[in-house]
Coordinates of C-alpha atoms in Angstrom, one line a residue:
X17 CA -23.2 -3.4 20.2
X18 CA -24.8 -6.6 19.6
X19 CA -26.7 -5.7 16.1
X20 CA -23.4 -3.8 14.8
X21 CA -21.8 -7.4 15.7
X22 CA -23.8 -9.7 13.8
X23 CA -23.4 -7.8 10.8
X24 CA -19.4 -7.9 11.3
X25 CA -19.6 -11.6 12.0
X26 CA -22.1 -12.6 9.2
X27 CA -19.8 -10.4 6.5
X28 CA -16.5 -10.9 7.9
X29 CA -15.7 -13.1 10.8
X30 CA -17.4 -16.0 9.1
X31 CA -16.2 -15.5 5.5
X32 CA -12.6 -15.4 6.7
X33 CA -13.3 -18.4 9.0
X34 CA -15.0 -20.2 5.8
X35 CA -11.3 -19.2 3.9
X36 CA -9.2 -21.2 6.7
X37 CA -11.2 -24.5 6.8
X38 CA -10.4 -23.9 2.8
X39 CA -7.2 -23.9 3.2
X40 CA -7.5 -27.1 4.8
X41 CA -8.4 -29.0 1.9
X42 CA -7.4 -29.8 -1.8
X43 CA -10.0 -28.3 -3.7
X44 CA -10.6 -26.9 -7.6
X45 CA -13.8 -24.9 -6.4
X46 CA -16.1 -27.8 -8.3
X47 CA -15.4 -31.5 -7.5
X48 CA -15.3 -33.0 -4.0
X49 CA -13.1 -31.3 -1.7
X50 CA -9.8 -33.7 0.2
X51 CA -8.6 -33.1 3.1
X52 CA -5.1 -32.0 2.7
X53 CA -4.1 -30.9 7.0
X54 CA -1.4 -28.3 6.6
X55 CA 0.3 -29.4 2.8
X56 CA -1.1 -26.0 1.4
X57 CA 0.7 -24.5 4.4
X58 CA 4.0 -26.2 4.1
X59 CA 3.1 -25.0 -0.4
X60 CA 3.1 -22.0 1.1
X61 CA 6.5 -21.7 2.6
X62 CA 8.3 -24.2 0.4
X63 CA 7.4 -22.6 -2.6
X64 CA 10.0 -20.4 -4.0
X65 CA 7.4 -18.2 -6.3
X66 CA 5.5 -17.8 -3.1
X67 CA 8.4 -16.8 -1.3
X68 CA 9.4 -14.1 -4.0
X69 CA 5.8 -12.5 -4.0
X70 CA 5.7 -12.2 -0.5
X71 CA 9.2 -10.6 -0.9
X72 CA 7.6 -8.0 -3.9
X73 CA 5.1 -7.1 -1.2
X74 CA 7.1 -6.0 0.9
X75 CA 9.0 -3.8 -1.5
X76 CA 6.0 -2.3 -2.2
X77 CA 5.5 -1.4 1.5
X78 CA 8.4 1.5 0.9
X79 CA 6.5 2.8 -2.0
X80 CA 3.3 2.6 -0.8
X81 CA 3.7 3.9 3.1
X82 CA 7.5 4.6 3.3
X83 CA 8.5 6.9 1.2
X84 CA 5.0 8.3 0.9
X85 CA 5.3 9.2 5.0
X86 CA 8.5 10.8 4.4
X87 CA 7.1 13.3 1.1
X88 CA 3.9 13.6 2.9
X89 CA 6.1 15.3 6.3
X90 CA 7.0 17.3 4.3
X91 CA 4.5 18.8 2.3
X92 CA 1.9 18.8 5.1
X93 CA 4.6 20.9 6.9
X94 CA 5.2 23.4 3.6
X95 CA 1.5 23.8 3.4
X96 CA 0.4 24.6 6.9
X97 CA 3.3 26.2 7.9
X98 CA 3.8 28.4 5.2
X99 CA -0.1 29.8 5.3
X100 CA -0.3 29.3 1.4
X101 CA -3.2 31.0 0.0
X102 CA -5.9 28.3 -2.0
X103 CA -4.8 25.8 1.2
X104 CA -8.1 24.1 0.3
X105 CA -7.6 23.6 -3.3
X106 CA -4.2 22.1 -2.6
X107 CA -5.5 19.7 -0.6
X108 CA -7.9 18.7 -2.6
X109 CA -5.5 18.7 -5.9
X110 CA -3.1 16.6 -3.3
X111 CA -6.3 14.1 -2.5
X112 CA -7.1 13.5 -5.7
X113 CA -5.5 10.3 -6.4
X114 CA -7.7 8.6 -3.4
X115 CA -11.3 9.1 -5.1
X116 CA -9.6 7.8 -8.9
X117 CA -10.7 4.3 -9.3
X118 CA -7.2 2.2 -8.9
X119 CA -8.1 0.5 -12.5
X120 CA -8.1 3.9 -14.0
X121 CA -5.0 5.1 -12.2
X122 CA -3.6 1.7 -14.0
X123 CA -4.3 2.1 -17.3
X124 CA -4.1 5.9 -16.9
X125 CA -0.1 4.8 -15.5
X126 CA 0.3 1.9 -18.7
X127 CA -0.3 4.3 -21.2
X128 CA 2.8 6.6 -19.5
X129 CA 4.9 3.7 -18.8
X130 CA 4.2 2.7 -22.8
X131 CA 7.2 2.7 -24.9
X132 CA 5.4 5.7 -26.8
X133 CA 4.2 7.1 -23.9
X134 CA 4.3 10.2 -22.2
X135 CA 7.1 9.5 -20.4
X136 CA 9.4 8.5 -22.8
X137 CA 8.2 11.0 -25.0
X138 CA 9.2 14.0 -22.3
X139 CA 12.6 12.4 -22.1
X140 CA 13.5 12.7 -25.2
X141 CA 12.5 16.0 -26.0
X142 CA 15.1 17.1 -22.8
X143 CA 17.5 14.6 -24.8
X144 CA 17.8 11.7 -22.7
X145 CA 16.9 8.7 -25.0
X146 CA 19.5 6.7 -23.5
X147 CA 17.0 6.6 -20.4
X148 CA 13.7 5.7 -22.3
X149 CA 12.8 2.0 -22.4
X150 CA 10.1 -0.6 -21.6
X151 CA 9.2 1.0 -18.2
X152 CA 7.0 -2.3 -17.7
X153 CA 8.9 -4.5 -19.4
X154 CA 12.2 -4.1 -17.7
X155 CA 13.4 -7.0 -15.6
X156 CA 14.9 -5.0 -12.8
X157 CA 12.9 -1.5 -13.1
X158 CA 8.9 -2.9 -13.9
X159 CA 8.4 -3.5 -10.0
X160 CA 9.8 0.3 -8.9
X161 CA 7.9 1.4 -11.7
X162 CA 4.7 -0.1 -10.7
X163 CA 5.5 1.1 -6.9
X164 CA 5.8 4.6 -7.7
X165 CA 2.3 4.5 -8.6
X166 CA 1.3 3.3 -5.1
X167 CA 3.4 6.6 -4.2
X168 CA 1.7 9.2 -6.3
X169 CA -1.5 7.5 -5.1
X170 CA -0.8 6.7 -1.3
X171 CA 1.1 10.6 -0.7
X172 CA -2.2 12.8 -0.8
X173 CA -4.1 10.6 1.9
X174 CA -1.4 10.8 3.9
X175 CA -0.2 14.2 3.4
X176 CA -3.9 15.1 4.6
X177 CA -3.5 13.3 7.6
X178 CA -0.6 14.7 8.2
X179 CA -1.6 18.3 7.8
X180 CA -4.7 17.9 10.0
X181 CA -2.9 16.9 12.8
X182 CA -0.1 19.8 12.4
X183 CA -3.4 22.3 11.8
X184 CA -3.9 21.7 15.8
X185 CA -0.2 22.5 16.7
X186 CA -0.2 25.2 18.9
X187 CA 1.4 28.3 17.0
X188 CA 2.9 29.4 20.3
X189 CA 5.3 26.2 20.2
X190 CA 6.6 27.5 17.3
X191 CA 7.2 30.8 18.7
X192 CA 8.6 29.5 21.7
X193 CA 11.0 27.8 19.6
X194 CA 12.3 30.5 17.4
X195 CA 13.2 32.4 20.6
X196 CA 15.1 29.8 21.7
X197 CA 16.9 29.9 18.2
X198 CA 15.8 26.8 16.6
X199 CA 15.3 27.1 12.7
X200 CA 12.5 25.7 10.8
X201 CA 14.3 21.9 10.5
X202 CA 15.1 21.9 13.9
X203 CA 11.0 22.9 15.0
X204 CA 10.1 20.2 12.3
X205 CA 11.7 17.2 13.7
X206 CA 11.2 18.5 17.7
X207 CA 8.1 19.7 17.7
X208 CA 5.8 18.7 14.2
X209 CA 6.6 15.5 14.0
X210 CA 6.3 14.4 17.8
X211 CA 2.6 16.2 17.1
X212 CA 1.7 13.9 14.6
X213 CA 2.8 10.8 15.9
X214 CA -1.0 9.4 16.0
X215 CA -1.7 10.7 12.3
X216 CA 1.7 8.9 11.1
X217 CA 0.8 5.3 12.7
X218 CA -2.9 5.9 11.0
X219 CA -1.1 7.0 7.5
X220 CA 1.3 4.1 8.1
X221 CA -1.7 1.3 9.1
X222 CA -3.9 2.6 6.0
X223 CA -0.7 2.5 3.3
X224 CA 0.8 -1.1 4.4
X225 CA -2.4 -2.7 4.5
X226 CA -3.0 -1.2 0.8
X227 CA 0.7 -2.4 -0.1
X228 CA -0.1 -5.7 1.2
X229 CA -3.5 -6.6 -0.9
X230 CA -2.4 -4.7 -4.0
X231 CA -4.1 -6.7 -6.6
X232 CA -5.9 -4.3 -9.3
X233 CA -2.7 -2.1 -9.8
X234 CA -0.1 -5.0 -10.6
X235 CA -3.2 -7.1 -12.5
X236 CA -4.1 -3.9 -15.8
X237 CA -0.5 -3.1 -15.8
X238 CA 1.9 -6.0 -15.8
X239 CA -0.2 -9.1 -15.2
X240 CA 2.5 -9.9 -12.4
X241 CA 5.2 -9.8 -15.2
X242 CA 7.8 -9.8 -17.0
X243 CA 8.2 -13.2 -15.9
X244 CA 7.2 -13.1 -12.2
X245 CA 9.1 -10.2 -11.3
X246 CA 5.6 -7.9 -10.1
X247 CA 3.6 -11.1 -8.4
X248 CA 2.1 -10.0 -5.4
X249 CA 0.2 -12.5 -2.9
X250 CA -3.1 -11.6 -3.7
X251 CA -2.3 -11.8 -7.4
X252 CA -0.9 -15.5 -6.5
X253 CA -4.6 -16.3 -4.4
X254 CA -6.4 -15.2 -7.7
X255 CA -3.9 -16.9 -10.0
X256 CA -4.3 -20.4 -7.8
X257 CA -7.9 -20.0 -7.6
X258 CA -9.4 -18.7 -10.9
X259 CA -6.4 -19.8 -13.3
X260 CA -5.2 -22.7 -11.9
X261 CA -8.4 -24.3 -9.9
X262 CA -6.2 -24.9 -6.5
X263 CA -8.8 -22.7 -4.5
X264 CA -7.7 -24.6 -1.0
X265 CA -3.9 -23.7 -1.9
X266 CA -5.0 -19.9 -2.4
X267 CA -7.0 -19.6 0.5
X268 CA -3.7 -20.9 2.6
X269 CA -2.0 -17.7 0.6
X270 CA -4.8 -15.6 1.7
X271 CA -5.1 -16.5 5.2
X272 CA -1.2 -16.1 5.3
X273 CA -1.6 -12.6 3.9
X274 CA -4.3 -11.7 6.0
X275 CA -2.0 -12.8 9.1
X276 CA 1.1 -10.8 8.0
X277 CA -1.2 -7.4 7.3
X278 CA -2.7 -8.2 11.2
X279 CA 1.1 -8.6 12.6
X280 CA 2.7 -5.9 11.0
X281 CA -0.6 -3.2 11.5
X282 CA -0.1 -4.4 14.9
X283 CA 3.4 -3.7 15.6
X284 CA 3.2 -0.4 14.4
X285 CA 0.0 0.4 16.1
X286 CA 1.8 -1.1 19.7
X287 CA 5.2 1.3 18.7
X288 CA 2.9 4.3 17.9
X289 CA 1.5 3.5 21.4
X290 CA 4.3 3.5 23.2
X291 CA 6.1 6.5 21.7
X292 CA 2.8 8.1 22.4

């Protein structure tokens, strides 16, 4: 284990340990560094910008692993349940979103979120101007808007998932079942889902961490606006570091960040565990 080691330490255990004595310090990435003890800490908590992107993060988390978990149950249960014919294609169609670079899926999702876009442009051909707007300009909508990207991305990975762990489901549960008269919900939420309990904490661990670090997404489509209604943390760490040269308070963000991701992967992975 020890060569496999050395290579995690030298490109990961050290960077990240490099990032905390950062955080340590006032620093503009150029000029001699100042000691600054916890201050980017205490930046961290006071700030109320901070606060609210931390919040926006955690929004995210329902569109990126929430709500993807619950569409994905079901349409890994539809397609391996239902022996649909092409099951391969679907699943790749499904997939599809995971190989896209996320800067494409951006741009791809600005130009249907444009006032002229596609998406305004379907809703008033069914008549329903009074709907179309400035998807990414609205106050209240921009940050659903930009989550329901993370959906259409995050649902194929872990509809996958999903459906290879139903795939080894014993068909003669099932059978069992019907005989005992349960219907198709009632075999869904007694038998599939308690089946896939190790597929959902890996679905859930993979989307939250991506809903945490989200940087690329909010960055090509809304520059963490209108205002600073889509600010994420890691937009904040680049936006300290690279806009506003406080590299010591963004590493405090990103140390933060990393913390949280660790935590929360962690409770799920100990609840998975213990339903399990």
């Amino acid at each position: 284990m020890l060569p496999a080691f050395v290579v995690y330490a030298v490109f990961l255990l050290y960077p990240l340990g490099r990032a905390v004595q950062i955080s340590f310090y006032e620093w503009d990435g150029l000029t001699l560094a100042t000691f600054a003890g916890f201050a980017n800490y205490v930046d961290v908590l006071a700030d109320a910008a901070l606060r609210a992107a931390f919040g926006h993060a955690f929004v995210l988390i329902f569109f990126f692993a929430v709500l993807p978990l619950g569409v994905g149950l079901v349409l890994a249960a539809l397609l391996t349940r239902s022996r649909v014919r092409g099951l391969g294609f679907f699943r790749t169609v499904v997939f599809l979103p995971q190989v896209v670079a996320m800067v494409v899926v951006a741009v791809a999702w600005r130009q249907i979120y444009a006032p002229d876009g596609h998406l305004n442009t379907a809703l008033r051909a069914v008549g329903l101007d009074a709907l179309t707007r400035t998807w990414l300009g609205d106050f209240t909508l921009t940050l659903p808007a930009v989550g329901l990207i993370g959906t259409w991305v995050s649902t194929g990975l872990v509809t996958v998932l999903l459906m290879a762990g139903m795939s080894r489901v014993p068909p003669e549960l099932y059978e069992a079942a019907t005989l005992d008269g349960a219907g198709p919900v009632r075999s869904f939420v007694s038998i599939t889902v308690p089946s896939v309990r190790a597929e959902i904490v890996v679905a859930l661990t993979l989307t939250i961490i991506a809903a945490l670090k989200t940087f690329d997404l909010v960055y090509v489509t809304t520059g963490g606006g209108p205002g600073s209604t889509t600010t994420v943390p890691s937009f904040e760490v680049y936006r300290r570091a690279f806009e506003l040269g406080e590299v010591g308070s963004a590493a405090a963000v990103a140390v933060v960040l990393t913390g949280m991701i660790f935590l929360l992967n962690l409770a799920v992975n100990r609840i998975g565990e213990r339903e399990l």
